[in-house]
DNA sequence: CATGAATGAGACTTCATTCAT
DNA sequence: CATGAATGAAGTCTCATTCAT
């Protein structure tokens, strides 16, 4: 009896917190609207409507419009960083496979949410915050380590500047995803992925 | 004496207005301000002040803010297209040299005007117009032709999707130039250029 | 044991709700918050938090924010009116003593609740209601009667316009209390009280 | 000829600056609207409409709504201070006449602009700024000096605390003007002025 | 009675664009 | 052609109030 009472009490408590996670709904909606119109032309009222909440509700979960964008990227980079770490610590993969894994990772994330690619390509650098940038750099540095490891193992070309390589590949991938998100029928994603890996690998591999 | 006074008075007044092409001054100023603040946060009044003209004068030369950005890129792509054509028609260069020439072309243009790289990376896709896009595509297609020619001459890998390659390289180059424009001390431009060529070539070349 | 547990559980729950009069808690809290921030900048949520109740609970006791302020003053004027009546009906006091008693009355009330002086000085006239104003006027008229009585008894100067005198003294007292509530260390309340009585009675001139 | 040219040049310049002083129009309108609705409920759009300008024009002359109120009082206190100084330096007036002159000064200013009295009574203390407060205190201290001078000349009672006297009289005067501004028909201003001077000087008691 | 998440109306402020001079 | 003061439309954000639990 006592347990039952306590349980029903807990249930009562939980019912007060929203069932459908409104915060996630808003973030999802914001990504879509940001992708469609760009950060500046995205109206809070439209994000709210698209999320199925009232305009004011946005401000229960986010301090302002800027934080909305920042949180999108914080979440994104954190997720990417965690999954990259999982790849990095695997011992059953060689450096080439790890690099391919990293590219797959990026493609998988953005395949699940194409709008994110558009928002990243158009609005990230202009509107990022210190916190979001921190997460971004942590992720990028983990990526760099993967390359450095490959260089040390004499699999990747040591003459390539890692920082430049990273910016080049990131820009290329981001642009490809951006174009794909805007016009997915022009080329299938798996074709992009294969071509990309080929270009990246043949570029970095030591040619015998 | 009287005339002289009046003349010198007029001259003083005239010195506030530029001798040269006011339209060019405005475009130059717009590129700078767009680069600094982004298209949306760029205020017409600041572009005018930076150009040494009155706010209203902008509208004597440009229909509106959007056209200002559009004209920047129309000019840019047109110039790139012309110079690429000059390369393309040369008979003393092989495909590899032509590809390198294209990359050099892009680097040279943006080296002369780093702000342009920032504006392109951040604001082009969101705010371009049909006309600007037309010039852009004409330039890109000329670039594609150069690649196709190389494939036909069995210099470039025929398995690579040219469209994907083009988007990848363009995104990569643009991101590199953007990073460099924001932070030119991180890596010298000639190092970027060399690395880039190496990555692009080793990626696309048929390995013997 | 089971019952005991349930009881103690309920008690724990109940301890979060106040034992005492929730309506009074809210009014007390409202006075504090109104004094701190002014009526307009006072947030209902802050009044609720400060009172130890939920935001929505305010509306169980008060129709809206306006009524909160109105009730504060209704209570105040009613109390002042009752106590003034007690003075007025005393036969052991002459007119001068009754006037002093009225001033003491006002000082005593606001000494107990300095925030009230600030709220009165800043927000009463702008946000009062008909009901609160009615109570206010009833109190003021009782004060006027006291003065008229003194005039009839040839103790107070008959040339003084009673209405003007009342507005002048009320304004002066209210401002003094307001300044004191904001900065109680500048001058002790009893000094204010003595000076005030003196000025009201004798003015500023040295009497020959 | 030269002079003529220069003159006509100046005229051209002056014609560009507005003829009707828009800044003053806006301040005048703001005082009216602030008096009618109070600072918080005064809408910028209504102040603009009332001033005969567009909403956005307000912001050409004032940083924001707060500065609008601050400038009203800065102007007011500065004017009062200057005129009080003129009185203070006169040698043909004794201390009593100077005190009366100060009260006349205040009455004259607010008679010209009754709304100002309402705004002062209701909104000054809550919304003043450091700058406005500085001007206010400079004026009040000049008033205090006048009283101290009277005390030194054995005309005013030395037992009266000057600070308390100042707050009392200021509060009383302000309340009287406020009541009068709201309801000017209840009592004519000259009656208020005479009664006030009498009470301030002589108090309420019949002097034997 | 009590709660506090959700609502949405409304105001301040910005800034691209205009137009009288 | 040139000017820059003036315009006014439109979006972000706040907060009193409600209502499902």
PDB file of N, CA and C in Angstrom, chain A residues 136-197:
ATOM      1  N   UNK A 136      32.881  23.063 -30.718  1.00  0.00           N
ATOM      2  CA  UNK A 136      33.281  22.839 -32.095  1.00  0.00           C
ATOM      3  C   UNK A 136      34.775  22.529 -32.171  1.00  0.00           C
ATOM      4  N   UNK A 137      35.562  23.331 -31.481  1.00  0.00           N
ATOM      5  CA  UNK A 137      37.007  23.143 -31.522  1.00  0.00           C
ATOM      6  C   UNK A 137      37.443  21.840 -30.863  1.00  0.00           C
ATOM      7  N   UNK A 138      36.749  21.476 -29.823  1.00  0.00           N
ATOM      8  CA  UNK A 138      37.053  20.199 -29.174  1.00  0.00           C
ATOM      9  C   UNK A 138      36.848  19.062 -30.167  1.00  0.00           C
ATOM     10  N   UNK A 139      35.755  19.142 -30.908  1.00  0.00           N
ATOM     11  CA  UNK A 139      35.480  18.117 -31.919  1.00  0.00           C
ATOM     12  C   UNK A 139      36.544  18.132 -33.023  1.00  0.00           C
ATOM     13  N   UNK A 140      36.859  19.314 -33.490  1.00  0.00           N
ATOM     14  CA  UNK A 140      37.826  19.412 -34.576  1.00  0.00           C
ATOM     15  C   UNK A 140      39.204  18.922 -34.153  1.00  0.00           C
ATOM     16  N   UNK A 141      39.547  19.221 -32.911  1.00  0.00           N
ATOM     17  CA  UNK A 141      40.858  18.768 -32.443  1.00  0.00           C
ATOM     18  C   UNK A 141      40.919  17.246 -32.336  1.00  0.00           C
ATOM     19  N   UNK A 142      39.797  16.657 -31.931  1.00  0.00           N
ATOM     20  CA  UNK A 142      39.742  15.193 -31.903  1.00  0.00           C
ATOM     21  C   UNK A 142      39.938  14.648 -33.312  1.00  0.00           C
ATOM     22  N   UNK A 143      39.365  15.337 -34.282  1.00  0.00           N
ATOM     23  CA  UNK A 143      39.570  14.949 -35.677  1.00  0.00           C
ATOM     24  C   UNK A 143      41.021  15.089 -36.089  1.00  0.00           C
ATOM     25  N   UNK A 144      41.641  16.172 -35.679  1.00  0.00           N
ATOM     26  CA  UNK A 144      43.055  16.379 -36.005  1.00  0.00           C
ATOM     27  C   UNK A 144      43.936  15.261 -35.444  1.00  0.00           C
ATOM     28  N   UNK A 145      43.618  14.891 -34.214  1.00  0.00           N
ATOM     29  CA  UNK A 145      44.410  13.828 -33.572  1.00  0.00           C
ATOM     30  C   UNK A 145      44.388  12.558 -34.394  1.00  0.00           C
ATOM     31  N   UNK A 146      43.191  12.284 -34.941  1.00  0.00           N
ATOM     32  CA  UNK A 146      43.035  11.098 -35.772  1.00  0.00           C
ATOM     33  C   UNK A 146      43.987  11.166 -36.973  1.00  0.00           C
ATOM     34  N   UNK A 147      44.094  12.337 -37.561  1.00  0.00           N
ATOM     35  CA  UNK A 147      44.987  12.505 -38.706  1.00  0.00           C
ATOM     36  C   UNK A 147      46.451  12.367 -38.272  1.00  0.00           C
ATOM     37  N   UNK A 148      46.778  13.038 -37.173  1.00  0.00           N
ATOM     38  CA  UNK A 148      48.158  12.991 -36.675  1.00  0.00           C
ATOM     39  C   UNK A 148      48.567  11.549 -36.385  1.00  0.00           C
ATOM     40  N   UNK A 149      47.657  10.804 -35.804  1.00  0.00           N
ATOM     41  CA  UNK A 149      47.913   9.393 -35.515  1.00  0.00           C
ATOM     42  C   UNK A 149      48.249   8.642 -36.803  1.00  0.00           C
ATOM     43  N   UNK A 150      47.472   8.940 -37.847  1.00  0.00           N
ATOM     44  CA  UNK A 150      47.711   8.303 -39.142  1.00  0.00           C
ATOM     45  C   UNK A 150      49.055   8.688 -39.729  1.00  0.00           C
ATOM     46  N   UNK A 151      49.435   9.951 -39.512  1.00  0.00           N
ATOM     47  CA  UNK A 151      50.750  10.397 -39.993  1.00  0.00           C
ATOM     48  C   UNK A 151      51.855   9.646 -39.255  1.00  0.00           C
ATOM     49  N   UNK A 152      51.690   9.552 -37.941  1.00  0.00           N
ATOM     50  CA  UNK A 152      52.695   8.851 -37.123  1.00  0.00           C
ATOM     51  C   UNK A 152      52.825   7.391 -37.531  1.00  0.00           C
ATOM     52  N   UNK A 153      51.698   6.834 -37.970  1.00  0.00           N
ATOM     53  CA  UNK A 153      51.724   5.430 -38.385  1.00  0.00           C
ATOM     54  C   UNK A 153      52.136   5.290 -39.843  1.00  0.00           C
ATOM     55  N   UNK A 154      52.592   6.385 -40.431  1.00  0.00           N
ATOM     56  CA  UNK A 154      53.087   6.387 -41.811  1.00  0.00           C
ATOM     57  C   UNK A 154      52.013   5.976 -42.824  1.00  0.00           C
ATOM     58  N   UNK A 155      50.787   6.227 -42.490  1.00  0.00           N
ATOM     59  CA  UNK A 155      49.698   5.951 -43.414  1.00  0.00           C
ATOM     60  C   UNK A 155      49.304   7.230 -44.161  1.00  0.00           C
ATOM     61  N   UNK A 156      49.346   8.343 -43.441  1.00  0.00           N
ATOM     62  CA  UNK A 156      48.994   9.627 -44.072  1.00  0.00           C
ATOM     63  C   UNK A 156      50.247  10.435 -44.386  1.00  0.00           C
ATOM     64  N   UNK A 157      50.144  11.255 -45.376  1.00  0.00           N
ATOM     65  CA  UNK A 157      51.262  12.061 -45.858  1.00  0.00           C
ATOM     66  C   UNK A 157      51.683  13.110 -44.830  1.00  0.00           C
ATOM     67  N   UNK A 158      52.910  13.055 -44.394  1.00  0.00           N
ATOM     68  CA  UNK A 158      53.362  13.973 -43.331  1.00  0.00           C
ATOM     69  C   UNK A 158      53.571  15.404 -43.836  1.00  0.00           C
ATOM     70  N   UNK A 159      53.594  15.577 -45.124  1.00  0.00           N
ATOM     71  CA  UNK A 159      53.840  16.930 -45.648  1.00  0.00           C
ATOM     72  C   UNK A 159      52.578  17.801 -45.665  1.00  0.00           C
ATOM     73  N   UNK A 160      51.462  17.158 -45.411  1.00  0.00           N
ATOM     74  CA  UNK A 160      50.218  17.926 -45.426  1.00  0.00           C
ATOM     75  C   UNK A 160      50.019  18.624 -44.085  1.00  0.00           C
ATOM     76  N   UNK A 161      49.760  19.904 -44.164  1.00  0.00           N
ATOM     77  CA  UNK A 161      49.457  20.692 -42.970  1.00  0.00           C
ATOM     78  C   UNK A 161      48.091  20.266 -42.439  1.00  0.00           C
ATOM     79  N   UNK A 162      48.078  19.768 -41.234  1.00  0.00           N
ATOM     80  CA  UNK A 162      46.848  19.170 -40.702  1.00  0.00           C
ATOM     81  C   UNK A 162      45.736  20.205 -40.571  1.00  0.00           C
ATOM     82  N   UNK A 163      46.103  21.402 -40.106  1.00  0.00           N
ATOM     83  CA  UNK A 163      45.098  22.458 -39.921  1.00  0.00           C
ATOM     84  C   UNK A 163      44.454  22.836 -41.256  1.00  0.00           C
ATOM     85  N   UNK A 164      45.304  22.934 -42.268  1.00  0.00           N
ATOM     86  CA  UNK A 164      44.783  23.282 -43.589  1.00  0.00           C
ATOM     87  C   UNK A 164      43.913  22.153 -44.130  1.00  0.00           C
ATOM     88  N   UNK A 165      44.363  20.952 -43.941  1.00  0.00           N
ATOM     89  CA  UNK A 165      43.585  19.801 -44.390  1.00  0.00           C
ATOM     90  C   UNK A 165      42.212  19.791 -43.731  1.00  0.00           C
ATOM     91  N   UNK A 166      42.228  20.062 -42.448  1.00  0.00           N
ATOM     92  CA  UNK A 166      40.966  20.062 -41.694  1.00  0.00           C
ATOM     93  C   UNK A 166      40.006  21.133 -42.201  1.00  0.00           C
ATOM     94  N   UNK A 167      40.510  22.327 -42.407  1.00  0.00           N
ATOM     95  CA  UNK A 167      39.626  23.383 -42.904  1.00  0.00           C
ATOM     96  C   UNK A 167      39.132  23.088 -44.313  1.00  0.00           C
ATOM     97  N   UNK A 168      40.022  22.513 -45.102  1.00  0.00           N
ATOM     98  CA  UNK A 168      39.639  22.209 -46.485  1.00  0.00           C
ATOM     99  C   UNK A 168      38.539  21.156 -46.532  1.00  0.00           C
ATOM    100  N   UNK A 169      38.767  20.062 -45.818  1.00  0.00           N
ATOM    101  CA  UNK A 169      37.788  18.972 -45.867  1.00  0.00           C
ATOM    102  C   UNK A 169      36.473  19.419 -45.231  1.00  0.00           C
ATOM    103  N   UNK A 170      36.563  20.137 -44.125  1.00  0.00           N
ATOM    104  CA  UNK A 170      35.345  20.598 -43.467  1.00  0.00           C
ATOM    105  C   UNK A 170      34.540  21.500 -44.397  1.00  0.00           C
ATOM    106  N   UNK A 171      35.221  22.426 -45.027  1.00  0.00           N
ATOM    107  CA  UNK A 171      34.528  23.319 -45.955  1.00  0.00           C
ATOM    108  C   UNK A 171      33.922  22.553 -47.105  1.00  0.00           C
ATOM    109  N   UNK A 172      34.682  21.602 -47.644  1.00  0.00           N
ATOM    110  CA  UNK A 172      34.184  20.818 -48.772  1.00  0.00           C
ATOM    111  C   UNK A 172      32.974  19.984 -48.387  1.00  0.00           C
ATOM    112  N   UNK A 173      33.082  19.306 -47.269  1.00  0.00           N
ATOM    113  CA  UNK A 173      31.967  18.462 -46.816  1.00  0.00           C
ATOM    114  C   UNK A 173      30.740  19.321 -46.561  1.00  0.00           C
ATOM    115  N   UNK A 174      30.971  20.415 -45.855  1.00  0.00           N
ATOM    116  CA  UNK A 174      29.844  21.276 -45.513  1.00  0.00           C
ATOM    117  C   UNK A 174      29.151  21.820 -46.756  1.00  0.00           C
ATOM    118  N   UNK A 175      29.927  22.185 -47.743  1.00  0.00           N
ATOM    119  CA  UNK A 175      29.332  22.708 -48.965  1.00  0.00           C
ATOM    120  C   UNK A 175      28.568  21.625 -49.711  1.00  0.00           C
ATOM    121  N   UNK A 176      29.127  20.447 -49.747  1.00  0.00           N
ATOM    122  CA  UNK A 176      28.440  19.344 -50.415  1.00  0.00           C
ATOM    123  C   UNK A 176      27.096  19.056 -49.754  1.00  0.00           C
ATOM    124  N   UNK A 177      27.140  19.010 -48.423  1.00  0.00           N
ATOM    125  CA  UNK A 177      25.898  18.721 -47.702  1.00  0.00           C
ATOM    126  C   UNK A 177      24.883  19.838 -47.884  1.00  0.00           C
ATOM    127  N   UNK A 178      25.400  21.048 -47.917  1.00  0.00           N
ATOM    128  CA  UNK A 178      24.544  22.200 -48.117  1.00  0.00           C
ATOM    129  C   UNK A 178      23.857  22.134 -49.480  1.00  0.00           C
ATOM    130  N   UNK A 179      24.617  21.850 -50.493  1.00  0.00           N
ATOM    131  CA  UNK A 179      24.051  21.739 -51.839  1.00  0.00           C
ATOM    132  C   UNK A 179      23.048  20.602 -51.899  1.00  0.00           C
ATOM    133  N   UNK A 180      23.412  19.518 -51.238  1.00  0.00           N
ATOM    134  CA  UNK A 180      22.521  18.357 -51.238  1.00  0.00           C
ATOM    135  C   UNK A 180      21.205  18.671 -50.506  1.00  0.00           C
ATOM    136  N   UNK A 181      21.336  19.349 -49.377  1.00  0.00           N
ATOM    137  CA  UNK A 181      20.134  19.676 -48.606  1.00  0.00           C
ATOM    138  C   UNK A 181      19.206  20.574 -49.406  1.00  0.00           C
ATOM    139  N   UNK A 182      19.779  21.496 -50.167  1.00  0.00           N
ATOM    140  CA  UNK A 182      18.967  22.406 -50.967  1.00  0.00           C
ATOM    141  C   UNK A 182      18.376  21.711 -52.186  1.00  0.00           C
ATOM    142  N   UNK A 183      19.073  20.717 -52.654  1.00  0.00           N
ATOM    143  CA  UNK A 183      18.675  20.112 -53.913  1.00  0.00           C
ATOM    144  C   UNK A 183      19.031  18.632 -53.903  1.00  0.00           C
ATOM    145  N   UNK A 184      18.330  17.854 -53.082  1.00  0.00           N
ATOM    146  CA  UNK A 184      18.738  16.462 -52.825  1.00  0.00           C
ATOM    147  C   UNK A 184      18.627  15.573 -54.062  1.00  0.00           C
ATOM    148  N   UNK A 185      17.894  16.009 -55.072  1.00  0.00           N
ATOM    149  CA  UNK A 185      17.694  15.137 -56.238  1.00  0.00           C
ATOM    150  C   UNK A 185      18.858  15.201 -57.214  1.00  0.00           C
ATOM    151  N   UNK A 186      19.688  16.214 -57.092  1.00  0.00           N
ATOM    152  CA  UNK A 186      20.799  16.342 -58.045  1.00  0.00           C
ATOM    153  C   UNK A 186      21.772  15.179 -57.981  1.00  0.00           C
ATOM    154  N   UNK A 187      22.031  14.696 -56.784  1.00  0.00           N
ATOM    155  CA  UNK A 187      22.935  13.534 -56.664  1.00  0.00           C
ATOM    156  C   UNK A 187      22.641  12.806 -55.364  1.00  0.00           C
ATOM    157  N   UNK A 188      22.588  11.523 -55.397  1.00  0.00           N
ATOM    158  CA  UNK A 188      22.270  10.766 -54.182  1.00  0.00           C
ATOM    159  C   UNK A 188      23.409  10.849 -53.168  1.00  0.00           C
ATOM    160  N   UNK A 189      23.019  10.775 -51.920  1.00  0.00           N
ATOM    161  CA  UNK A 189      23.978  10.991 -50.851  1.00  0.00           C
ATOM    162  C   UNK A 189      25.087   9.941 -50.840  1.00  0.00           C
ATOM    163  N   UNK A 190      24.758   8.706 -51.194  1.00  0.00           N
ATOM    164  CA  UNK A 190      25.789   7.669 -51.143  1.00  0.00           C
ATOM    165  C   UNK A 190      26.847   7.883 -52.216  1.00  0.00           C
ATOM    166  N   UNK A 191      26.427   8.486 -53.328  1.00  0.00           N
ATOM    167  CA  UNK A 191      27.399   8.823 -54.375  1.00  0.00           C
ATOM    168  C   UNK A 191      28.344   9.912 -53.857  1.00  0.00           C
ATOM    169  N   UNK A 192      27.758  10.893 -53.213  1.00  0.00           N
ATOM    170  CA  UNK A 192      28.582  11.959 -52.635  1.00  0.00           C
ATOM    171  C   UNK A 192      29.593  11.361 -51.663  1.00  0.00           C
ATOM    172  N   UNK A 193      29.074  10.501 -50.801  1.00  0.00           N
ATOM    173  CA  UNK A 193      29.917   9.927 -49.760  1.00  0.00           C
ATOM    174  C   UNK A 193      31.087   9.151 -50.362  1.00  0.00           C
ATOM    175  N   UNK A 194      30.809   8.333 -51.351  1.00  0.00           N
ATOM    176  CA  UNK A 194      31.875   7.538 -51.977  1.00  0.00           C
ATOM    177  C   UNK A 194      32.909   8.428 -52.667  1.00  0.00           C
ATOM    178  N   UNK A 195      32.429   9.365 -53.454  1.00  0.00           N
ATOM    179  CA  UNK A 195      33.341  10.269 -54.142  1.00  0.00           C
ATOM    180  C   UNK A 195      34.212  11.028 -53.152  1.00  0.00           C
ATOM    181  N   UNK A 196      33.550  11.510 -52.107  1.00  0.00           N
ATOM    182  CA  UNK A 196      34.260  12.285 -51.103  1.00  0.00           C
ATOM    183  C   UNK A 196      35.396  11.478 -50.485  1.00  0.00           C
ATOM    184  N   UNK A 197      35.049  10.277 -50.048  1.00  0.00           N
ATOM    185  CA  UNK A 197      36.077   9.436 -49.433  1.00  0.00           C
ATOM    186  C   UNK A 197      37.234   9.197 -50.398  1.00  0.00           C
TER     187      UNK A 197
END
